[in-house]
Each structure stands twice: as structure tokens, then as C-alpha cells.
Tab-separated table of C-alpha atoms and ligand atoms in Angstrom:
chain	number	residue	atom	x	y	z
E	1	UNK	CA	-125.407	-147.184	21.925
E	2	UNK	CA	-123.186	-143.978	22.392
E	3	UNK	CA	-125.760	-141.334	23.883
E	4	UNK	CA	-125.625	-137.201	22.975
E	5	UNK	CA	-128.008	-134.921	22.494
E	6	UNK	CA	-127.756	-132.757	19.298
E	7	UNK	CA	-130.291	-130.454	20.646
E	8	UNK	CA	-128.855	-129.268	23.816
E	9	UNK	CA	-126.354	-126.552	23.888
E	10	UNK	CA	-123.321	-128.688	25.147
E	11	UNK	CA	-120.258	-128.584	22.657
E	12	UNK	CA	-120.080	-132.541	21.166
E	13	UNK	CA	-119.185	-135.120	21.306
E	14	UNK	CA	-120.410	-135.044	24.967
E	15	UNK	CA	-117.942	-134.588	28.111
E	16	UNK	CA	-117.785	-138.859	28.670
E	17	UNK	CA	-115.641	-138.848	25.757
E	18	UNK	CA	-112.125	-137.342	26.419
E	19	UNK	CA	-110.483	-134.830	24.154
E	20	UNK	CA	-111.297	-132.173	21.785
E	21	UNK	CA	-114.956	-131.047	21.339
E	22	UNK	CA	-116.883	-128.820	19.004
E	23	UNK	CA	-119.448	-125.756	20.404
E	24	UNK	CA	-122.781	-125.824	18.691
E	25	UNK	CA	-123.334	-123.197	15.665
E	26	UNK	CA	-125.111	-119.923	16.636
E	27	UNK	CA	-128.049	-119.492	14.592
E	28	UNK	CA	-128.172	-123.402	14.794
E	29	UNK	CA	-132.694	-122.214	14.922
E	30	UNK	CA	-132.622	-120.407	11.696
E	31	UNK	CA	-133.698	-121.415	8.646
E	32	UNK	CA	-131.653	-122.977	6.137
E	33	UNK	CA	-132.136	-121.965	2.296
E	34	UNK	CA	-130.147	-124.127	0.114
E	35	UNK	CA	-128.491	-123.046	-3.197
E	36	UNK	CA	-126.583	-125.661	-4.469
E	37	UNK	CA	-124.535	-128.839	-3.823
E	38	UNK	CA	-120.499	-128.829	-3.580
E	39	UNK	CA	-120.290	-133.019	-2.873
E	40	UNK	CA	-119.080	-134.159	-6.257
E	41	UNK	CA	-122.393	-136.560	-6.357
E	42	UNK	CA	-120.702	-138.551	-9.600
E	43	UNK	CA	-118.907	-140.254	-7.451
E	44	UNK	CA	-121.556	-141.418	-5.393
E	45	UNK	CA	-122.023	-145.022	-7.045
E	46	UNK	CA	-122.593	-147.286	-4.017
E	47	UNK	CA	-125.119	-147.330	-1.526
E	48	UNK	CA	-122.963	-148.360	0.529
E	49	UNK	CA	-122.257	-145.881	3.806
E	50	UNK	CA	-118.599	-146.391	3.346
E	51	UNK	CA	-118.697	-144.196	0.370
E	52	UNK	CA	-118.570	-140.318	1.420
E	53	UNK	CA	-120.176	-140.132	4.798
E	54	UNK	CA	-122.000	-136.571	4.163
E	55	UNK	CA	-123.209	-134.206	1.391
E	56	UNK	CA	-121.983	-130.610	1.164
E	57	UNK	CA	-124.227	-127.711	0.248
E	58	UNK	CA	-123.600	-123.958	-0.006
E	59	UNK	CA	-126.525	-122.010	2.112
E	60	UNK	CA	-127.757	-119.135	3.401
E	61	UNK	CA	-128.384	-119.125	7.001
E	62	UNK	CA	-129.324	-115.598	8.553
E	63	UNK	CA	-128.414	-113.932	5.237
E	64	UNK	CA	-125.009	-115.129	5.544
E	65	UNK	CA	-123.349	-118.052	3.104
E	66	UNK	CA	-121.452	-121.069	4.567
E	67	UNK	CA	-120.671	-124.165	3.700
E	68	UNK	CA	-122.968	-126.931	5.513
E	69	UNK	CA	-121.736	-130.396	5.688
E	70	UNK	CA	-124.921	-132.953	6.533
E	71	UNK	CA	-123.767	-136.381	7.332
E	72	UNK	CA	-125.003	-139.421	7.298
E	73	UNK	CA	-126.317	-141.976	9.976
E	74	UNK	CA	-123.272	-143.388	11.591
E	75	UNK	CA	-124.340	-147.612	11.567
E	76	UNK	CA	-121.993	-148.699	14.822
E	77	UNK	CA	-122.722	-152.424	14.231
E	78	UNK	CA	-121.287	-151.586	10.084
E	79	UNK	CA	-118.613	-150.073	11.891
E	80	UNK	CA	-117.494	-153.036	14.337
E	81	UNK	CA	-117.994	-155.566	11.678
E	82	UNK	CA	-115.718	-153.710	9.226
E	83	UNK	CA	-112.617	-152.991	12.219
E	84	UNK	CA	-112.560	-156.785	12.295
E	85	UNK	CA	-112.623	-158.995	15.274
E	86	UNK	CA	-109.581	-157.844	17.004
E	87	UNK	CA	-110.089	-154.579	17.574
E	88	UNK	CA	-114.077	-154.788	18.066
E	89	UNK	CA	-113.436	-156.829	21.010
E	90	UNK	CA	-110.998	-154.185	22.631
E	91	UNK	CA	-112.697	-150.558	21.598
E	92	UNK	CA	-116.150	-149.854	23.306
E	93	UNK	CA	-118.865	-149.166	21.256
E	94	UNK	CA	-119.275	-145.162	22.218
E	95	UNK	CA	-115.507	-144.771	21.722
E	96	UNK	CA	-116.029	-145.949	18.049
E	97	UNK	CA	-118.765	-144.056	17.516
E	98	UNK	CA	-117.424	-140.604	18.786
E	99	UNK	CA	-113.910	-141.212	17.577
E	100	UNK	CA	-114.843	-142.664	14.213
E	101	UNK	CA	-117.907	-141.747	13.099
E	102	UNK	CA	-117.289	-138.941	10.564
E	103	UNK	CA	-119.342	-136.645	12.258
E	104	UNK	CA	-117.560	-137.116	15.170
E	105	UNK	CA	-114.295	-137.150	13.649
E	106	UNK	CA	-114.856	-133.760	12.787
E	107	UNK	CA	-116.082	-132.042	14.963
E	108	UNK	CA	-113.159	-133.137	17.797
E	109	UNK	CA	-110.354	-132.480	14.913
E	110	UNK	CA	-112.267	-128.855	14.940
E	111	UNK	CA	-112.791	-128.400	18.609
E	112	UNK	CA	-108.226	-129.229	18.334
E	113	UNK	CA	-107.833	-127.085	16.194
E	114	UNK	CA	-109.672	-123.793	17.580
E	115	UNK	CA	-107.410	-124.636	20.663
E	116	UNK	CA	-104.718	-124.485	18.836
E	117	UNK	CA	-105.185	-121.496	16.746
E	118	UNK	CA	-105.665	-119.866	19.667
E	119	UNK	CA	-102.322	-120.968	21.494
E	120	UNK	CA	-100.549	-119.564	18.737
E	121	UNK	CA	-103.120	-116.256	18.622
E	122	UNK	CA	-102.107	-115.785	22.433
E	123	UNK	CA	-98.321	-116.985	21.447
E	124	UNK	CA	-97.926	-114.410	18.851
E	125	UNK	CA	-99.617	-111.615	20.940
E	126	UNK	CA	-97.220	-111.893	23.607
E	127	UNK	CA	-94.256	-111.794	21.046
E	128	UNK	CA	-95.875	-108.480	19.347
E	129	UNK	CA	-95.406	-105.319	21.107
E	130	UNK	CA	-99.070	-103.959	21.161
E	131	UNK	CA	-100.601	-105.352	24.325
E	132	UNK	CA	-104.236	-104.113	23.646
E	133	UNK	CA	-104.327	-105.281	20.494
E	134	UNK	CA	-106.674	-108.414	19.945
E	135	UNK	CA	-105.079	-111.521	19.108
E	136	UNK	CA	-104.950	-112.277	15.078
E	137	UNK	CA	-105.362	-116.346	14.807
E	138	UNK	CA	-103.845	-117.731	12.066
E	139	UNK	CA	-105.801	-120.415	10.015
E	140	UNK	CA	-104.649	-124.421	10.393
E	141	UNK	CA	-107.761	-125.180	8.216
E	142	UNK	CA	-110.790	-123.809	6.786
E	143	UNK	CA	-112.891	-122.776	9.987
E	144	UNK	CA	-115.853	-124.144	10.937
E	145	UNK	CA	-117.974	-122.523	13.052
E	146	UNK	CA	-119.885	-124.954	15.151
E	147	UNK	CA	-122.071	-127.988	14.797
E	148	UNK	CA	-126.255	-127.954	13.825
E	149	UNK	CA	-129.381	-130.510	14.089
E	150	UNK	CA	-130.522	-130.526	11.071
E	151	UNK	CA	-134.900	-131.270	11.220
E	152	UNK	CA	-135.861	-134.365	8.969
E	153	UNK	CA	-139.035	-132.288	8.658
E	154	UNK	CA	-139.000	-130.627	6.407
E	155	UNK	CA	-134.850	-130.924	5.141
E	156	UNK	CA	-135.026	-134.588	3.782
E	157	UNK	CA	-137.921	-133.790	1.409
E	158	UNK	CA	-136.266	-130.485	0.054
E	159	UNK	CA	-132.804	-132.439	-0.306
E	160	UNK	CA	-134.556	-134.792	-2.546
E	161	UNK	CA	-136.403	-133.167	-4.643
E	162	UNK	CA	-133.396	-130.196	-5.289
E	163	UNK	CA	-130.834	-132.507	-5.535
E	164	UNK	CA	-132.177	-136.167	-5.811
E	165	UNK	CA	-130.721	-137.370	-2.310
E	166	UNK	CA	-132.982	-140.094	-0.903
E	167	UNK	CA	-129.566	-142.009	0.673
E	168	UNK	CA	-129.012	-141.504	4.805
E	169	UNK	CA	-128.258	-145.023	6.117
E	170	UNK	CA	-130.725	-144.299	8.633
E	171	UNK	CA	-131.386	-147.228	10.716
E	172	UNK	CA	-134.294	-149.632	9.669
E	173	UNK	CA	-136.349	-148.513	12.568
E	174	UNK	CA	-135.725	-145.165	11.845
E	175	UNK	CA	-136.841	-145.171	8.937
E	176	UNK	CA	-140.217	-146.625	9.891
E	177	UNK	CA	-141.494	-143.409	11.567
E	178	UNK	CA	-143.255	-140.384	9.369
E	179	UNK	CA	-140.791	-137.991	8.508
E	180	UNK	CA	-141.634	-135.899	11.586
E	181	UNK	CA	-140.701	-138.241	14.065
E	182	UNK	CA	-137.304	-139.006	12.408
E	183	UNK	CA	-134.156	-138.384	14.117
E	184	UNK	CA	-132.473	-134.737	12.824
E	185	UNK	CA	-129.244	-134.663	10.595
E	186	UNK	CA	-125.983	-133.762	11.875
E	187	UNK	CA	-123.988	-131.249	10.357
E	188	UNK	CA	-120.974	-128.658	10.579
E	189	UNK	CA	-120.895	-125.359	9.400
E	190	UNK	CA	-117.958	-124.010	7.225
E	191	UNK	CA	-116.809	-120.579	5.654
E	192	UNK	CA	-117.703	-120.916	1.974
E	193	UNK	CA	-114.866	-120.933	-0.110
E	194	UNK	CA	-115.532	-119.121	-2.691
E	195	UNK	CA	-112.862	-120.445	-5.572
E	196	UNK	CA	-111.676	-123.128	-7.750
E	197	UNK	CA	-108.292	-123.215	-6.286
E	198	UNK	CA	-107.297	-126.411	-4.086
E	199	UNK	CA	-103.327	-126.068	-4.024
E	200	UNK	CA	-102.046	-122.273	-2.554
E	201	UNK	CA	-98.918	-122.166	-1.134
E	202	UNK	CA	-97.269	-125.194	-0.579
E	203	UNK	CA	-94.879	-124.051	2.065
E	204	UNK	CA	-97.304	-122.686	4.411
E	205	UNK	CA	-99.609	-125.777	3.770
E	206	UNK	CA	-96.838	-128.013	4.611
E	207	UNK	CA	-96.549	-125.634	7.804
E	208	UNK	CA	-99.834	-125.898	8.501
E	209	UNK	CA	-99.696	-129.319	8.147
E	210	UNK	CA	-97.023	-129.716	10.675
E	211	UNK	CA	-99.034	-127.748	12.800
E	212	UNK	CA	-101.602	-129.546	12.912
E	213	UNK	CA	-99.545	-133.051	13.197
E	214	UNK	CA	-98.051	-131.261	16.230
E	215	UNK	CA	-101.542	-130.457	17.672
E	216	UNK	CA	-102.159	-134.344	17.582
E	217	UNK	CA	-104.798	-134.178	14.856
E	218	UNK	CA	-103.915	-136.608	11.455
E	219	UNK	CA	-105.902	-135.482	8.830
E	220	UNK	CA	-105.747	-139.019	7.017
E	221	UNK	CA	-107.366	-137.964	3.634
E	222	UNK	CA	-104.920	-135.519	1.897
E	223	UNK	CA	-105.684	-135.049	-1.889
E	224	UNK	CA	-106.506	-132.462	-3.543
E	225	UNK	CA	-109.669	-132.068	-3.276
E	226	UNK	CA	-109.684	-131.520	0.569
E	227	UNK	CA	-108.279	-128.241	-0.083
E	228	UNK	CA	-109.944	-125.129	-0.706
E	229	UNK	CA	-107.472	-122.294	-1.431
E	230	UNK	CA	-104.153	-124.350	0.512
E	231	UNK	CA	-106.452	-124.621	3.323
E	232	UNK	CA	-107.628	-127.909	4.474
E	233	UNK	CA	-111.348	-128.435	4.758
E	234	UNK	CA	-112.509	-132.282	5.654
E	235	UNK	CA	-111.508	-133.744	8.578
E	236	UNK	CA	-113.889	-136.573	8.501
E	237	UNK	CA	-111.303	-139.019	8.730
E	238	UNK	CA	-108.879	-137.523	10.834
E	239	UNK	CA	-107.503	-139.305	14.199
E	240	UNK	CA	-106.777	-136.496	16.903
E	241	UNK	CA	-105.740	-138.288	19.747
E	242	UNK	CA	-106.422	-139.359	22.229
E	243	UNK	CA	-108.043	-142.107	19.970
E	244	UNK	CA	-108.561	-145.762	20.441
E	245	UNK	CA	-106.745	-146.913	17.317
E	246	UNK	CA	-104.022	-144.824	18.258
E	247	UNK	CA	-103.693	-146.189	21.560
E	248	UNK	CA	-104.271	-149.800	20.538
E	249	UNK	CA	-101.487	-149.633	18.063
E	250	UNK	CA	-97.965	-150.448	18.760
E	251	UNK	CA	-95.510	-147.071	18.605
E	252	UNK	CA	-94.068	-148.428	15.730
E	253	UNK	CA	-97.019	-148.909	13.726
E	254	UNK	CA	-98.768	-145.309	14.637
E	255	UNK	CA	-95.519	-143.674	13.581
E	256	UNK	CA	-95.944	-145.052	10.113
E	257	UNK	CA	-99.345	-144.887	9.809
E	258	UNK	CA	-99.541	-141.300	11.037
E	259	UNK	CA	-96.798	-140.388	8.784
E	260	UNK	CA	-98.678	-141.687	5.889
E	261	UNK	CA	-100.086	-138.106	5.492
E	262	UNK	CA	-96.769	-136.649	4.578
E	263	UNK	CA	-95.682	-138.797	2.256
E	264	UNK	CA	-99.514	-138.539	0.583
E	265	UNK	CA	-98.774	-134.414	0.498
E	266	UNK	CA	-95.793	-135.354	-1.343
E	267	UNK	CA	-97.919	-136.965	-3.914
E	268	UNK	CA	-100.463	-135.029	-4.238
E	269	UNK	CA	-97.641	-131.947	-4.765
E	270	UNK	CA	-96.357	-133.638	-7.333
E	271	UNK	CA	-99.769	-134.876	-9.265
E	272	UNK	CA	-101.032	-131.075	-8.860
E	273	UNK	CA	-97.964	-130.200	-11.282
E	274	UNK	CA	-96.637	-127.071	-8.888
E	275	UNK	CA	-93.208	-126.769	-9.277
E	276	UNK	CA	-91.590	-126.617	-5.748
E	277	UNK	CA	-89.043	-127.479	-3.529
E	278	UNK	CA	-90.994	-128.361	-0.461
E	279	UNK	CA	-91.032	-131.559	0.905
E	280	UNK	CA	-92.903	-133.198	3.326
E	281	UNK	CA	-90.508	-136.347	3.662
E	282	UNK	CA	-87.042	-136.032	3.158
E	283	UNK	CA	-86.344	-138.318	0.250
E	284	UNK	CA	-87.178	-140.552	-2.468
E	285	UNK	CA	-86.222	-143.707	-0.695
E	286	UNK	CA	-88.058	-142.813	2.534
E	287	UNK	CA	-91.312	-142.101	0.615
E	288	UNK	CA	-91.192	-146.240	-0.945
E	289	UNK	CA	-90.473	-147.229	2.908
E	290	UNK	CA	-93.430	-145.545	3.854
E	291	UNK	CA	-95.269	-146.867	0.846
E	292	UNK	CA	-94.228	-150.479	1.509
E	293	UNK	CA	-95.136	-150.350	5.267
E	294	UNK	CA	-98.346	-148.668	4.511
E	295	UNK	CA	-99.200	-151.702	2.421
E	296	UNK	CA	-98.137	-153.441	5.284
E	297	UNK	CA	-99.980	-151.958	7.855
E	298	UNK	CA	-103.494	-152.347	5.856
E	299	UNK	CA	-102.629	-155.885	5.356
E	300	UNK	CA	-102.636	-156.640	8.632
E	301	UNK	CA	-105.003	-154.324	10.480
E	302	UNK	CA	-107.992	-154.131	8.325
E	303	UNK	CA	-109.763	-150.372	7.097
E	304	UNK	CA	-110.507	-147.937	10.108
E	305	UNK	CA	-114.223	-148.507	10.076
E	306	UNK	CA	-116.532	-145.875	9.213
E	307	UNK	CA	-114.141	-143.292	8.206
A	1	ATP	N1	-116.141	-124.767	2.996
A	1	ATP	C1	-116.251	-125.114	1.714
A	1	ATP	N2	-116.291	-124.173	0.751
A	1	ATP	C2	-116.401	-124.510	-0.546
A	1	ATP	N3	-116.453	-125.788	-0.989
A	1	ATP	C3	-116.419	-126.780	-0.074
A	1	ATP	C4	-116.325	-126.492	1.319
A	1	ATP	N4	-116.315	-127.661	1.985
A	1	ATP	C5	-116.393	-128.616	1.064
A	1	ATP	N5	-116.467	-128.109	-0.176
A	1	ATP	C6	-116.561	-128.871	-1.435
A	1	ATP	O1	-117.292	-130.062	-1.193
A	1	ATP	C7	-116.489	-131.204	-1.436
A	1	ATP	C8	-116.782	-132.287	-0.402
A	1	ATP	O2	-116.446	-131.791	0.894
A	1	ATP	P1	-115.804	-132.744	1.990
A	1	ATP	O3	-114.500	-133.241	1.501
A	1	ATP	O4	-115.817	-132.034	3.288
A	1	ATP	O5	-116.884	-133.910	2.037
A	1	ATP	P2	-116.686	-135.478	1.893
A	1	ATP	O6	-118.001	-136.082	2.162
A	1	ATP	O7	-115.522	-135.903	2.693
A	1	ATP	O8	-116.372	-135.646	0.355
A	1	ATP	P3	-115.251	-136.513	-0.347
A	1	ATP	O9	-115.532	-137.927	-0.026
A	1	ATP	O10	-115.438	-136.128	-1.784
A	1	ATP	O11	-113.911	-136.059	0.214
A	1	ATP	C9	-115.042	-130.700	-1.387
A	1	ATP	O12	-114.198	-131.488	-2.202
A	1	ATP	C10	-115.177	-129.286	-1.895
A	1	ATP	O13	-115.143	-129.266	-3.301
A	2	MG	MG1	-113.384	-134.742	1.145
């Protein structure tokens, strides 16, 4: 079992795992008072812990709103039954949990990109003329601003009675001790975006985009919905490298597969009805190659488990 402590103050996931990490939220102590639920809940059908790995709620923590994401338990044996024998036997059981657990997903695609809004904060600074002035970073995504436990005791009772949740794929034997004893939630906190408005710019969101692509981070999920205001807000699927499937793929294959994400941009462009030139991949013809190999490529390797 992959160890970590969601209670110290150590950013996650914890320094055995290389790459990216994410520093803890903080008034992580305070109390949390909930005021509604963004997950779209209809769509929750299926127990199954496939489907959405974490509900999102807008809250007030220290008078302030945000946008808390609470995830689900992450079930690593699910997880290395679903990658399929192949892979199980050649990815360690911690790597799959911090690389692909959506929790974990998201919080090292956050810790990449806070390093690399700043590397274009300190880029642009030195470009500028004013030398005292502080660095302006410019936003790859919708920011989060650290991880949070959040207690069993007394958060699962209030989720279900507000909003009906009873569903955590917590472990059987978790779920045998009183509320009290159970193991915390984990969850991220966001700035709440306050609007309706998914699709904002297309240029700069194809920038942005690129930016992150260049920062090693592929966001894997892009529809509509992810968006708030042409800024990208779930990275629960995202690769950011280094990450075992990544590195157990041939070059070929990750080139496609990453690239999947541009050619989905395209598509979601186009279903959002926004008239505009920009592109993400340079033609009609290249989009059906990428569709055809991306049929390909799930063919043969199976669904990235628990993402
Ligand atoms: N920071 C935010 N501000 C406002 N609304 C948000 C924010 N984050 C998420 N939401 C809303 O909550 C929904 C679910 O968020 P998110 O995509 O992060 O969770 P998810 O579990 O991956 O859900 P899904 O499976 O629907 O993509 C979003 O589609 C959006 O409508
Ligand atoms: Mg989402």
C-alpha cells in the first residue's frame, strides 16, 4: 500500500514519488460550511468508482468561497485489475496509486503547473523594465490553492443529509469503524468560478493549452465542461510526467495518445458552436488519423485505471 500522511504539513504526494507535488491548503483547520453542490450528480448512475472520482461543492472556509473538490477512496487492487495484466505486472503499486489515483493526479498536475506559472512570472519580469515590481503570473488553469483532510466526523453525515451522498468506495474495513475512527477525505481547494461560461477565448485557451502540453502535464479530459470561463479546472485525469504509463509506452504510441487532447479541443470548439479560426491540429485529415489510432491505441492497451 502507497503510504502518505494527509495530516502532516509535507506538500503530496510524498517526496518517494518523483515529480510535481502539491503544498497543503492554509486554513486546511478551519471549518468548512457548505452551500451547495457543483458535481452534476445526474450523472452519477453507477456505483461504480470509475464513474467521477470526487464531488464538488462551493464553501466557505474562513469567510472566504472556494471551490472544494472531495474525492473518493482510491481502490488500488480496482485499479490493477482494470490496467490489465500487462501493465500491473510492470508498474508498482505506489506508482499507480500516486500517479493515477485522481487525487493524486491532481494535485502533481497542480504542483506543475504553479512551477510553471511561475517560470513564465519570473520570464516576463525580466523582459519588463520595472525591476521592483512583483511578478504578475499568468493563469494555465483555474488555481488551486493547496490540498485538505477532510474529517469523516462530522463531514460524511452533513454530505448526506444536504446532498444525499452516502457513496465513498471506502474500503470494506474501513467502513467497519464508527464514523470517528474513519479515515479523512481528500480534497483540493479551487477559486470559485463564479459563471456559467465554459468556452472564453479560444486562442489563449489553445495557448494555454500548449503551455501546459509543454510543461509535460496532459490534461486527458477536455470537454466542455472542464472549463470554467476558458480556464481549465479538472485535472483528475491528467498524466504529467514523469508517469509510468508514459514511460512504459513506446514513443510512438505516447505521441498519439498525448496528442489526443488536441484533436478533442478541436471537437469540443466545434460542438460549443464558436465561430473561430483556431486550431489545435492542423487539418481535417490529421484529426481522422488521430481518431483511428486512438481507437487503436484503446484496443490494445486497455482504460488507464482509476482515472
Ligand atoms: N472552481 C470551480 N468553480 C466553479 N465550478 C466548478 C469549479 N470546479 C468545478 N466546478 C464545477 O463542478 C463540476 C465538476 O468538477 P470537476 O470536473 O473538477 O469534477 P469531476 O469529478 O471530474 O466531474 P466530471 O466527471 O463531471 O468531470 C465542473 O464541471 C464544474 O461545473
Ligand atoms: Mg470534470
Amino acid at each position: 500500500m502507497a503510504q502518505y500522511d494527509l495530516r502532516s504539513n509535507e506538500p503530496l504526494p510524498p517526496i518517494s514519488c518523483t515529480g510535481p507535488r502539491l503544498q497543503p491548503f492554509k486554513d486546511r483547520n478551519r471549518k468548512i460550511e457548505f452551500l451547495d453542490i457543483l458535481s452534476h450528480l445526474e450523472d452519477e448512475t453507477s456505483t461504480s468508482p470509475q464513474r467521477h472520482g470526487a464531488y464538488v461543492f462551493k464553501v466557505i472556509i474562513n469567510r472566504k468561497i472556494y471551490a472544494l473538490k472531495i474525492f473518493k477512496f482510491f481502490d488500488l487492487e480496482f485499479a490493477q485489475q482494470s490496467i490489465g495484466v500487462t501493465w500491473r505486472k510492470r508498474v508498482s503499486g505506489e506508482k499507480l496509486t500516486f500517479h493515477s489515483d485522481p487525487f493524486f493526479a491532481e494535485c502533481r498536475a497542480y504542483g506543475r503547473i504553479k512551477e510553471a506559472e511561475e517560470k513564465h512570472a519570473k520570464r516576463s519580469q525580466s523582459k519588463g523594465t520595472g525591476q521592483t515590481k512583483r511578478p504578475t503570473a499568468k493563469e494555465l488553469a483555474v488555481p488551486c490553492y493547496g490540498y485538505m483532510a477532510v474529517a469523516a466526523d462530522p463531514y460524511e453525515e452533513i454530505l448526506a443529509e444536504k446532498y444525499g451522498i452516502t457513496f465513498w468506495n471506502r474500503s470494506i474495513e474501513n467502513k467497519k469503524h464508527p464514523v470517528k475512527k474513519r479515515l479523512p477525505f481528500r480534497a483540493l481547494v479551487k477559486r470559485f468560478e463564479n459563471t456559467e461560461i465554459s468556452i472564453k477565448e479560444p486562442k489563449t485557451m489553445l495557448e494555454d493549452l500548449k503551455k501546459l502540453r509543454g510543461s509535460l502535464v496532459f490534461q486527458r479530459d477536455i470537454i466542455e465542461r472542464n472549463y470554467k470561463n476558458g480556464l481549465l479546472v479538472d485535472f483528475d485525469n491528467a498524466w504529467t510526467e514523469p508517469h509510468w504509463r508514459v514511460d512504459l509506452m513506446g514513443p510512438r504510441q505516447s505521441r498519439i495518445t498525448k496528442n489526443s487532447d488536441l484533436y478533442a479541443f478541436d471537437e469540443m470548439i466545434e460542438s460549443s458552436g464558436i465561430l473561430t479560426q483556431v486550431r489545435a491540429t492542423p487539418n481535417d485529415l490529421y484529426v481522422r488519423k488521430l481518431r483511428s489510432h486512438r481507437r487503436d491505441d484503446s484496443n490494445q492497451s486497455g482504460s488507464d485505471s482509476g482515472s
